[in-house]
Amino acid sequence: MDHLTDPRHQIAAAAHPRPHDVLGRQADARGERITAFHPEAIGARFAPDGPELAPLDADGVFAWTGVAGAIGAPYAIEWTLRDGSRVTAIDPWAFSPETDAEERCAFHEGRHTSAWRLLGAHVRERDGVRGVRFTVWAPHAQRVSVVGTFNDWQARRHPLTRHDGGIWELFVPGATPGDRYAYELLDAAGQLRRKSDPFARSTVPRPGTASVVVEERPYPWGDSQRVTARSDWQREAISFYEVHLGSWLRHPDGRFYGYREIGERLAHYVTELGFTHVELLPITEHPLDASWGYQSTGWFAPTSRFGAPDDFRAMIDTLHRHGIGVVLDWVPGHFPRDDHGLAYFDGTALYEPEDKRRAEMVEWGTLAFDLGRPEVQSFLISSAMYWLREFRIDGLRVDAVASMLYLDYAREDWLPNVHGGRENLEAVAFLQQLNITTHGECPHSFTIAEESTSWPGVTQPVHLGGLGFSMKWNMGWMHDTLSYMKLDPYYRQHHHDYLTFSLTYAFSENFALPLSHDEVVHLKGSLLGRMPGDEWQRFANLRLLFCWQFTVPGKKLVFMGGEFGNPEEWDEDSEPAWWRLDQPYHDGVRRLVSDLNACYRGHGPLHEQDFDEQGFHWLDCDDAAHSVLVFRRCDRAGGEMVVALNFTPVPRHERRIGLPFGGGWRERLNSDSSHYGGSGQGNLGRIEAEARPAMGQAYSAALTLPPLAAVILVPEDRT
């Protein structure tokens, strides 16, 4: 037997794929044989004061043969090293592999929904010995070792054993929580690769790339249940305050606040504003701040920028105790090419498709996931479930769904599906399974698709052929609305359909209406900066924009800073200009957004039938000449509200509008109120409806529509 095939020499050369077949206890004709290995050893004996192990003809490999059971389990070995020093350690080969074959099978078949419990680093106690079990999937690697602070980053010390299917495993006695580690792979081409753990639950701060061992222990949650578990979100008011944690608030010297500090401050601020949920830009670990978290390398690790995983739990707990739900942006569409990440993990296209026409995400310089591969499905769906289960996240907003659904998305050279079409059939199946799993295992959670095309049935149930999402961002509403609002009011009469068109399809999906971070970056300017006119008109237009958003059907989303008219485009390196809240116009916008949330949450007609066409009726959508819109919102119990909006700076006096009921109507909100920085024009708080038909209604009233403003009316005797 030559050195290339001798298992002992393969062990010494760190080239054996199953060290457990050679090392540890093996049956022997004379009883049993214990073989051990240390790459720097010149001598070995069982500790304390046990028999010596004889050196074999392979460097660092030693063996003892004797009566079965003479050496207890587990056993420690005192090693004499080349420099003359002695170290004593419990032998990792005294512990056989322990991962469950059925679990491994479920992972390989795409059925595993909690694969973080199978793979990754897990603190364990075996036979009274504490250590860490390391498990990783790398089917084409020739050898995998775990390296870290527990073995001086020496790859030959702790090679893992390979199972069928390519999962590698080793229990390392003495490894502890807080240890840093990585995997060193001898890949399919014979090249060495140093990789972070795809299932790591914590990492070192950037620019470091090491994974960190985290101990699994119960967290003392103070919230009894998720916020969504306490509500019927389809019928409830849902308004999201979108936040990038790294730039929402910073210390005066520019340092980040930690999760716990952010949690307290964010909870109080969001409560004051009246938003029901916080939506976080991805906090999955990522190497580049400028990616905002959308190019992740840590699918099970909250970024260490703001603290440890339990600190993140504390932030969620604080928000939940204030009645605020938490939604996490989650990105299953692509991943970065960083050497320590998923790219060509074992030297082959493993997490990404092999064909570059499907793997390359040209727009972002990233790689797409191979959504047809069962193990990738287990990986991604387990990631989604991890945040929902382990951190009690209320919902996931799935980023860039269109890039997943279309094979030709931002590609000139693309590979069609088996039918010759542009639809990514594997992505469709994956997204359907994602929604079946999340809704089935966490029934009170919801998923939101950022899907920018007219793909049919995004929020239709899977059993009816849809993708199964709970909600979809209405990108058409956003684009048309902002295109309209930036127009000089004189020209708005020629583009009236920019506002009315979205209502023709408003109930084809369960829509959320986003004014998100995407609209205030890449030289687009701030929301305030896109409003036309002088200072007064710009702020009036911004208030009117929010009134339009909060009164038409659909759940609401506002990106941080927009709620007070932050004038600068968003910069991930600095916080919004909070000092501007001392200025009346900016504070007026904040007051309006707070009151809009209160109005939206407090009145059923504005939210109970957001997804039902019975909840919305035009009263006047044809007055393009005056840029006026009037509509009714209705709840299921017969409650009514009427909204009138004037998109010109010209007040409309004695404007007659139809009303469904006679008697007094209260001006529930007027965005031109001086309280918000407006001119104070209006109807003295109320109007009287008379039995005079108008706009298809039996009653009507003449009122003043203030300039660039909205008026929300509720019947006095029904409130």
XYZ file of C-alpha atoms in Angstrom:
719
model
C 0.000 0.000 0.000
C 1.570 3.298 -1.054
C 1.295 6.602 0.766
C -1.414 7.854 -1.585
C -3.805 5.074 -0.590
C -2.666 4.301 2.980
C -5.393 5.741 5.245
C -2.852 6.655 7.934
C -0.843 8.737 5.499
C -4.035 10.287 4.165
C -4.820 11.343 7.734
C -1.324 12.813 8.155
C -1.680 14.667 4.854
C -5.179 15.947 5.742
C -6.546 14.161 2.690
C -8.879 11.531 4.164
C -12.601 12.223 3.681
C -13.706 10.051 6.644
C -11.227 10.340 9.533
C -13.623 8.482 11.829
C -13.018 5.347 9.760
C -9.348 5.464 10.797
C -9.164 7.360 14.076
C -10.803 6.577 17.387
C -11.889 3.117 18.532
C -11.799 0.271 16.047
C -12.345 -3.443 16.622
C -9.125 -5.495 16.624
C -8.286 -9.189 16.812
C -6.655 -8.548 20.206
C -9.583 -6.494 21.540
C -9.651 -2.948 20.283
C -7.404 -0.423 18.651
C -7.406 3.310 19.413
C -5.751 5.505 16.802
C -5.112 9.200 17.411
C -3.585 12.070 15.477
C -1.902 15.385 16.202
C 0.096 16.955 13.344
C 2.817 18.355 15.668
C 3.161 15.345 17.980
C 6.236 13.159 18.510
C 4.790 11.228 21.447
C 1.430 10.348 22.993
C -0.011 8.666 26.077
C -3.437 8.403 27.643
C -3.927 10.951 30.400
C -3.498 10.921 33.223
C -0.631 8.502 33.550
C -2.038 5.980 31.096
C -0.282 3.731 28.620
C 1.597 5.142 25.709
C 0.397 5.092 22.135
C 2.920 3.809 19.636
C 3.954 6.012 16.699
C 3.036 4.668 13.291
C 4.886 5.314 10.050
C 2.708 8.357 9.307
C 3.680 11.656 10.932
C 1.541 12.465 13.951
C -0.430 9.205 13.884
C -0.269 7.001 17.005
C -2.067 3.828 18.042
C -2.695 1.654 21.080
C -3.968 -1.922 20.971
C -5.323 -3.757 23.987
C -8.248 -5.258 25.829
C -11.599 -3.780 24.842
C -12.816 -1.361 27.497
C -9.443 -0.950 29.168
C -9.425 2.684 28.104
C -12.534 4.437 29.339
C -14.701 6.735 27.299
C -14.180 9.478 26.611
C -10.409 9.549 26.851
C -7.787 12.280 26.933
C -4.341 12.170 25.400
C -1.201 13.903 26.586
C 0.710 14.947 23.494
C 4.423 15.635 23.374
C 5.062 18.163 20.638
C 8.108 18.777 18.502
C 9.131 21.798 20.564
C 9.175 19.661 23.723
C 5.967 21.072 25.195
C 3.106 18.896 26.367
C -0.616 19.483 25.861
C -3.505 17.381 27.074
C -6.794 17.252 25.215
C -9.819 15.006 24.985
C -9.618 13.198 21.677
C -12.315 14.349 19.205
C -12.216 10.894 17.593
C -13.524 9.404 20.831
C -16.942 10.697 19.742
C -18.690 9.138 16.785
C -20.710 11.276 14.312
C -24.183 11.983 15.667
C -26.235 13.803 13.025
C -29.473 12.064 12.206
C -29.642 10.272 8.863
C -33.301 11.187 8.369
C -32.528 14.854 8.946
C -29.716 14.720 6.449
C -32.056 13.072 3.973
C -34.662 15.813 4.491
C -32.011 18.443 3.810
C -30.901 16.758 0.605
C -34.509 16.386 -0.563
C -35.400 20.043 0.062
C -37.800 19.176 2.888
C -35.866 20.535 5.866
C -37.396 23.718 7.278
C -35.124 24.077 10.314
C -31.767 23.076 8.860
C -29.923 25.450 11.213
C -30.448 22.750 13.858
C -28.631 20.219 11.675
C -25.860 22.328 10.163
C -23.620 24.995 11.617
C -21.876 25.131 15.002
C -23.771 23.692 17.973
C -22.620 23.714 21.581
C -23.122 20.178 22.896
C -22.324 18.045 25.917
C -21.433 14.457 25.108
C -20.527 11.935 27.784
C -20.003 14.791 30.220
C -17.711 16.677 27.852
C -18.670 20.124 26.534
C -17.662 21.046 23.050
C -19.028 22.139 19.686
C -20.336 20.033 16.832
C -19.431 21.534 13.469
C -21.448 20.486 10.423
C -21.257 21.821 6.871
C -22.517 20.871 3.404
C -19.755 20.676 0.758
C -20.399 17.644 -1.472
C -17.547 18.191 -3.928
C -14.808 18.979 -1.415
C -12.003 16.449 -1.063
C -11.416 17.424 2.554
C -13.037 19.808 5.040
C -11.444 21.001 8.287
C -12.701 23.376 10.934
C -10.155 25.974 11.984
C -10.477 28.489 14.762
C -9.309 29.963 18.014
C -9.532 26.512 19.632
C -6.834 24.996 17.360
C -4.707 28.014 16.406
C -6.346 27.983 12.941
C -4.498 24.785 11.997
C -6.483 22.863 9.406
C -4.775 19.491 10.013
C -5.933 19.400 13.630
C -9.644 18.917 13.061
C -10.657 17.357 9.725
C -14.365 16.531 9.452
C -15.938 13.238 8.428
C -18.022 13.077 5.278
C -21.511 11.556 5.128
C -23.222 10.403 1.968
C -24.622 13.485 0.223
C -21.731 15.688 1.222
C -22.500 16.768 4.791
C -19.319 16.864 6.917
C -19.288 16.609 10.703
C -16.993 16.717 13.757
C -17.446 17.239 17.501
C -14.570 19.316 18.924
C -14.197 18.892 22.699
C -13.231 22.074 24.482
C -14.497 24.464 21.830
C -16.706 27.029 23.546
C -19.218 29.800 22.868
C -17.449 32.861 21.574
C -14.828 30.861 19.684
C -14.153 32.135 16.191
C -14.002 29.640 13.387
C -14.133 28.976 9.658
C -13.974 26.011 7.320
C -10.942 25.172 5.230
C -11.821 23.111 2.184
C -9.661 21.254 -0.261
C -11.995 21.829 -3.144
C -12.878 19.728 -6.159
C -9.936 21.140 -8.129
C -7.421 20.637 -5.320
C -7.413 24.312 -4.287
C -7.654 25.430 -0.659
C -10.578 27.660 0.250
C -11.311 29.397 3.563
C -15.074 29.814 4.007
C -17.371 31.284 6.615
C -20.067 28.982 7.927
C -23.232 29.373 5.794
C -25.249 28.520 8.925
C -23.278 30.718 11.329
C -25.510 32.476 13.828
C -22.973 35.171 14.599
C -19.891 36.657 12.952
C -17.037 38.946 13.869
C -17.416 42.617 12.963
C -16.471 43.613 9.434
C -13.937 43.586 7.824
C -13.377 40.267 9.613
C -15.056 37.219 8.119
C -14.826 34.581 10.862
C -17.944 32.920 12.196
C -18.606 32.879 15.946
C -19.897 29.977 18.057
C -23.179 30.904 19.775
C -24.714 28.865 22.573
C -28.354 27.915 22.127
C -30.310 28.863 25.220
C -33.851 30.065 25.875
C -34.305 33.807 25.638
C -36.464 35.427 28.367
C -39.003 36.985 26.036
C -41.124 39.687 27.593
C -43.689 39.721 24.776
C -46.209 36.937 25.184
C -46.782 36.581 21.469
C -46.124 38.176 18.140
C -47.966 41.359 17.338
C -49.594 39.793 14.278
C -50.896 36.961 16.447
C -53.068 39.538 18.175
C -54.689 40.887 15.033
C -56.397 40.061 11.770
C -53.854 41.873 9.641
C -55.978 41.688 6.495
C -58.720 43.721 8.204
C -56.515 45.790 10.512
C -54.668 49.004 9.834
C -51.084 48.177 8.841
C -48.544 50.957 8.385
C -44.827 50.240 8.135
C -42.043 52.578 9.198
C -39.085 51.450 7.104
C -35.745 51.733 8.888
C -32.075 51.298 8.085
C -30.592 50.725 11.528
C -27.135 51.991 10.607
C -28.368 55.439 9.654
C -31.573 55.970 11.621
C -29.731 57.304 14.642
C -26.039 57.576 15.507
C -23.892 58.749 18.371
C -22.559 62.310 17.954
C -19.165 60.862 17.009
C -20.753 58.747 14.258
C -20.678 55.409 16.090
C -23.610 53.037 15.764
C -26.067 52.605 18.566
C -26.518 49.000 19.635
C -29.664 46.934 19.083
C -30.838 47.504 22.656
C -30.323 51.268 22.518
C -31.998 51.505 19.123
C -34.906 49.388 20.322
C -35.897 51.741 23.130
C -35.563 54.872 21.033
C -37.263 53.385 18.003
C -40.168 52.019 20.028
C -40.940 55.422 21.556
C -40.612 57.269 18.259
C -42.727 54.837 16.258
C -45.368 54.781 18.996
C -45.515 58.570 18.874
C -45.926 58.490 15.093
C -48.585 55.782 15.258
C -47.075 53.255 12.847
C -48.105 49.676 13.527
C -44.912 47.997 12.300
C -41.240 48.615 11.792
C -39.783 47.216 8.596
C -36.033 46.713 8.816
C -33.744 46.794 5.848
C -31.861 43.488 5.975
C -29.907 42.933 9.169
C -28.552 39.628 7.893
C -24.764 39.857 8.076
C -23.185 41.631 5.126
C -19.638 42.796 4.403
C -20.379 46.136 2.706
C -22.282 48.951 4.408
C -23.217 50.450 1.045
C -25.178 47.310 0.132
C -27.606 48.213 2.981
C -27.767 44.493 3.820
C -29.094 43.412 0.429
C -25.903 41.494 -0.384
C -25.822 39.061 2.498
C -23.168 36.598 3.586
C -24.873 35.566 6.831
C -28.285 34.037 6.316
C -28.707 33.066 9.964
C -26.697 35.850 11.623
C -27.937 39.292 12.659
C -25.186 41.714 11.725
C -22.635 42.207 14.482
C -22.532 45.953 13.701
C -25.124 46.519 16.412
C -24.469 43.681 18.835
C -25.003 39.984 19.469
C -28.047 37.865 18.488
C -29.584 38.227 21.950
C -29.235 41.999 21.658
C -31.290 41.790 18.474
C -33.869 39.681 20.312
C -34.010 42.352 23.003
C -34.754 45.002 20.374
C -37.605 42.937 18.936
C -38.898 42.249 22.422
C -38.944 45.965 23.204
C -40.838 46.781 20.023
C -43.331 44.006 20.662
C -43.938 45.191 24.225
C -44.908 48.545 22.726
C -47.347 46.791 20.377
C -45.149 47.336 17.318
C -44.699 44.494 14.832
C -41.353 43.777 13.209
C -40.875 42.932 9.538
C -37.491 41.974 8.119
C -36.355 42.508 4.552
C -35.067 39.132 3.354
C -33.162 38.518 0.126
C -33.358 35.021 -1.427
C -32.690 36.251 -4.956
C -28.925 36.605 -4.975
C -25.703 36.706 -2.950
C -22.314 38.446 -3.292
C -19.151 36.948 -4.734
C -16.976 37.529 -1.642
C -14.366 34.784 -1.317
C -15.458 33.832 2.197
C -19.118 33.510 1.245
C -21.286 31.087 -0.703
C -19.761 31.659 -4.133
C -18.271 28.435 -5.548
C -18.329 27.128 -2.009
C -16.647 23.769 -2.601
C -14.989 24.713 -5.878
C -18.134 24.088 -7.892
C -21.351 25.954 -8.558
C -23.098 24.765 -5.411
C -25.483 27.458 -4.214
C -25.562 29.115 -7.662
C -26.566 27.624 -11.051
C -23.778 26.110 -13.079
C -24.770 27.907 -16.276
C -23.603 31.522 -16.102
C -26.621 32.614 -18.106
C -28.670 31.850 -15.018
C -26.068 32.447 -12.329
C -24.953 35.979 -13.212
C -26.991 38.835 -11.745
C -25.580 41.507 -14.027
C -27.426 44.444 -12.471
C -25.821 43.932 -9.051
C -22.662 41.981 -9.870
C -23.890 39.099 -7.718
C -24.873 35.456 -8.160
C -28.389 34.014 -8.234
C -29.378 31.062 -6.094
C -29.989 27.726 -7.794
C -33.608 27.546 -6.651
C -34.121 24.171 -8.284
C -31.529 22.488 -6.077
C -33.181 20.779 -3.082
C -30.412 21.641 -0.621
C -30.614 25.309 -1.602
C -34.362 25.186 -0.995
C -33.740 23.723 2.468
C -31.123 26.409 3.134
C -33.297 29.358 2.126
C -36.602 28.202 3.586
C -34.805 27.345 6.819
C -33.343 30.862 6.829
C -36.831 32.347 6.509
C -38.157 30.121 9.276
C -35.158 30.930 11.463
C -36.078 34.608 11.654
C -39.749 33.865 12.212
C -39.161 31.242 14.904
C -35.954 32.158 16.675
C -36.437 35.944 16.656
C -40.241 36.136 16.592
C -40.219 38.296 13.472
C -43.798 39.077 12.436
C -43.246 39.018 8.706
C -40.779 38.925 5.846
C -40.611 41.345 2.965
C -39.039 39.364 0.117
C -36.752 41.544 -1.961
C -36.427 41.636 -5.753
C -39.000 38.937 -6.527
C -39.102 39.972 -10.190
C -35.396 39.164 -10.535
C -36.220 35.630 -9.412
C -39.299 35.115 -11.571
C -37.847 36.116 -14.950
C -34.904 34.319 -16.523
C -34.189 37.334 -18.716
C -34.237 39.831 -15.845
C -31.487 42.401 -16.621
C -29.820 39.826 -18.895
C -29.068 40.082 -22.592
C -27.860 36.486 -22.766
C -30.297 34.200 -20.971
C -31.319 30.573 -20.926
C -35.031 29.828 -21.438
C -36.973 27.278 -19.411
C -37.852 23.795 -20.637
C -40.875 25.216 -22.475
C -38.845 27.937 -24.168
C -40.270 30.691 -21.973
C -38.747 33.396 -19.810
C -40.420 32.292 -16.585
C -38.171 30.752 -13.925
C -40.240 27.689 -13.090
C -37.930 26.665 -10.235
C -38.316 30.102 -8.656
C -42.103 29.871 -8.908
C -42.073 26.504 -7.146
C -39.653 27.787 -4.508
C -41.705 30.901 -3.720
C -44.867 28.836 -3.481
C -43.180 26.422 -1.081
C -41.753 29.318 0.911
C -45.227 30.735 1.457
C -46.791 27.350 2.169
C -44.130 26.732 4.808
C -44.104 30.120 6.498
C -47.882 30.404 6.593
C -48.264 26.779 7.649
C -45.641 26.677 10.405
C -46.047 30.312 11.536
C -49.690 30.967 10.642
C -49.762 34.467 12.106
C -46.809 35.683 10.064
C -47.082 37.365 6.689
C -44.901 37.679 3.612
C -44.662 40.705 1.348
C -43.365 40.586 -2.215
C -41.411 43.398 -3.770
C -42.524 42.442 -7.261
C -42.255 45.213 -9.831
C -44.104 43.646 -12.772
C -47.636 42.486 -13.480
C -46.962 38.822 -12.694
C -50.444 37.421 -12.037
C -51.544 36.017 -8.696
C -48.659 37.120 -6.498
C -50.993 37.223 -3.477
C -53.346 34.527 -4.676
C -53.249 31.293 -2.625
C -50.970 28.568 -3.925
C -53.804 26.067 -4.246
C -55.424 28.479 -6.718
C -52.258 28.794 -8.749
C -50.820 31.900 -7.111
C -47.466 32.502 -5.459
C -49.097 32.682 -2.034
C -47.696 35.969 -0.695
C -49.749 37.874 1.858
C -49.116 41.270 0.274
C -47.356 42.854 -2.673
C -45.774 46.271 -2.962
C -47.740 48.343 -5.466
C -44.831 49.680 -7.495
C -47.164 51.000 -10.170
C -48.997 53.169 -7.634
C -45.683 54.475 -6.330
C -44.263 55.272 -9.749
C -47.421 56.931 -11.094
C -48.030 58.909 -7.910
C -44.503 60.319 -7.686
C -44.495 61.073 -11.415
C -47.695 63.059 -10.896
C -46.614 64.852 -7.729
C -43.384 66.189 -9.215
C -45.331 67.924 -12.003
C -46.036 71.630 -11.877
C -49.686 71.776 -10.707
C -50.608 73.614 -13.905
C -49.714 70.517 -15.940
C -51.320 67.984 -13.617
C -54.642 68.354 -15.415
C -53.050 66.626 -18.419
C -51.935 63.622 -16.376
C -54.973 62.969 -14.181
C -54.789 59.280 -15.057
C -51.495 58.968 -13.165
C -53.615 58.956 -10.012
C -56.784 57.240 -11.191
C -55.206 54.354 -13.111
C -53.920 52.484 -10.061
C -57.481 52.198 -8.756
C -58.462 50.145 -11.803
C -56.319 47.267 -10.498
C -56.158 48.121 -6.799
C -57.980 44.928 -5.767
C -56.275 42.493 -8.125
C -53.707 41.838 -5.369
C -53.358 42.547 -1.661
C -51.359 45.724 -2.101
C -49.127 47.758 0.171
C -48.351 51.309 -0.942
C -44.621 52.021 -0.572
C -42.743 55.274 -0.304
C -39.570 53.339 0.380
C -35.816 53.834 0.571
C -35.576 53.076 -3.150
C -37.292 56.389 -3.891
C -34.756 58.559 -2.042
C -31.427 57.210 -3.350
C -29.318 57.161 -6.531
C -29.755 60.873 -7.274
C -33.553 60.721 -7.057
C -33.480 63.242 -4.231
C -35.723 63.307 -1.180
C -39.510 63.176 -1.286
C -39.620 66.839 -0.287
C -37.032 67.714 -2.924
C -39.215 66.233 -5.646
C -42.208 68.393 -4.778
C -42.645 71.455 -7.049
C -43.148 75.082 -6.123
C -41.885 77.443 -3.448
C -41.231 76.320 0.110
C -44.867 76.508 1.190
C -46.055 74.601 -1.881
C -43.396 71.901 -1.524
C -44.466 71.148 2.035
C -48.158 71.340 1.095
C -47.526 68.910 -1.762
C -45.709 66.529 0.578
C -48.576 66.629 3.058
C -50.983 65.987 0.195
C -48.886 63.028 -0.978
C -49.156 61.391 2.445
C -52.903 62.066 2.567
C -53.329 60.336 -0.798
C -51.270 57.375 0.407
C -53.146 56.973 3.699
C -56.655 57.285 2.297
C -56.624 55.078 -0.816
C -56.852 51.277 -0.409
C -53.722 49.409 0.599
C -51.412 49.061 3.576
C -48.895 51.882 4.006
C -45.091 52.177 4.095
C -42.959 55.266 4.728
C -39.165 55.301 4.788
C -37.471 57.022 7.705
C -36.998 60.746 7.332
C -39.887 61.106 4.922
C -42.271 61.504 7.843
C -40.863 64.969 8.590
C -39.765 66.017 5.113
C -36.054 65.321 5.399
C -34.726 67.501 2.561
C -31.576 65.496 1.768
C -31.348 62.282 -0.201
C -30.760 59.300 2.061
C -27.139 58.530 2.867
C -26.362 55.269 4.686
C -23.408 56.982 6.403
C -25.427 59.647 8.220
C -28.706 59.960 10.056
C -31.670 62.071 8.892
C -31.554 65.765 9.799
C -33.462 65.343 13.068
C -32.652 68.913 14.058
C -35.106 70.094 11.412
C -37.966 68.960 13.627
C -37.462 72.277 15.401
C -38.600 74.012 12.196
C -42.386 74.506 11.878
C -42.837 73.151 8.353
C -40.917 69.953 9.103
C -42.642 69.442 12.421
C -45.945 70.075 10.675
C -45.342 67.160 8.307
C -44.493 64.934 11.269
C -47.690 66.017 13.044
C -49.698 65.238 9.925
C -48.213 61.749 9.522
C -48.942 61.031 13.175
C -52.544 62.213 12.776
C -52.942 60.282 9.526
C -51.868 57.116 11.313
C -54.350 57.835 14.092
C -57.115 58.483 11.556
C -56.209 55.377 9.547
C -56.077 53.151 12.635
C -59.084 54.686 14.341
C -61.582 54.530 11.484
C -62.603 51.195 10.002
C -63.572 52.578 6.577
C -59.930 53.469 5.928
C -58.557 49.975 6.556
C -61.119 47.198 7.006
C -61.592 46.642 3.296
C -58.183 47.578 1.953
C -58.258 44.436 -0.217
C -61.964 44.512 -1.104
C -63.456 46.631 -3.867
C -66.517 47.201 -1.684
C -64.377 49.437 0.482
C -63.769 52.106 -2.172
C -66.070 54.116 -4.447
C -65.258 57.064 -6.662
C -67.482 60.092 -6.228
C -65.553 62.233 -8.692
C -62.553 61.011 -10.631
C -63.150 62.980 -13.826
C -62.384 66.562 -12.812
C -58.970 66.718 -14.475
C -59.432 70.405 -15.266
C -59.300 71.270 -11.559
C -57.125 68.306 -10.471
C -59.682 67.280 -7.855
C -60.487 63.768 -6.642
C -63.326 62.728 -4.331
C -64.081 59.203 -3.066
C -65.800 57.209 -0.351
C -64.231 54.604 1.932
C -66.512 52.065 3.618
C -66.216 49.461 6.352
C -68.165 46.201 6.628
C -70.654 47.600 9.134
C -71.856 50.469 6.944
C -69.464 53.101 8.215
C -68.503 55.757 5.662
C -65.831 58.402 5.191
C -65.417 60.837 2.324
C -62.074 62.134 1.109
C -61.605 65.133 -1.178
C -58.200 66.147 -2.539
C -57.195 69.311 -4.385
C -53.913 68.929 -6.271
C -53.614 72.599 -7.278
C -52.551 75.636 -5.217
C -55.921 77.253 -5.984
C -58.564 76.929 -3.245
C -61.897 75.590 -4.511
C -64.663 77.485 -2.730
C -68.283 76.354 -2.765
C -67.256 73.035 -4.294
C -70.260 70.729 -4.113
C -69.573 67.079 -3.349
C -71.934 64.150 -2.974
C -72.391 62.538 0.441
C -74.085 59.247 1.363
C -75.814 60.634 4.467
C -77.592 63.819 5.440
C -76.846 65.915 8.495
C -73.566 67.100 9.894
C -70.172 65.911 8.693
C -67.050 66.528 10.734
C -63.772 67.576 9.194
C -61.717 64.736 10.675
C -58.500 65.953 9.067
C -57.557 68.919 6.937
C -53.951 68.891 5.713
C -54.072 72.673 5.201
C -54.547 73.234 8.912
C -52.125 75.712 10.442
C -51.336 72.929 12.919
C -49.472 71.247 10.058
C -47.985 74.387 8.557
C -50.846 75.059 6.155
C -52.752 78.237 5.351
C -55.625 77.384 7.673
C -58.367 77.343 5.050
C -61.266 74.953 5.446
C -64.813 74.551 6.678
C -64.655 75.555 10.338
C -64.476 71.904 11.276
C -67.786 70.743 9.810
C -70.275 70.941 6.950
C -73.999 70.257 6.703
C -75.265 67.831 4.064
C -78.587 68.671 2.424
C -80.995 66.500 0.463
C -79.625 67.606 -2.882
C -78.328 64.834 -5.141
C -74.771 65.081 -6.476
C -72.141 62.634 -7.707
C -74.645 59.783 -7.568
C -75.409 60.422 -3.865
C -78.705 61.464 -2.353
C -77.093 64.238 -0.296
C -74.456 66.871 -0.914
C -72.745 69.877 0.579
C -70.804 72.853 -0.686
C -67.380 73.112 0.925
C -63.998 74.695 0.594
C -61.205 72.537 -0.765
C -58.017 74.196 0.487
C -55.033 74.594 -1.838
C -52.793 71.538 -2.289
C -54.675 69.789 0.467
C -56.920 66.924 1.456
C -60.056 66.991 3.575
C -61.304 63.837 5.318
C -64.968 63.895 6.383
C -66.869 61.620 8.781
C -70.616 61.776 9.566
C -71.211 63.275 13.010
C -74.073 61.038 14.084
C -72.208 57.836 13.134
C -68.844 58.426 14.862
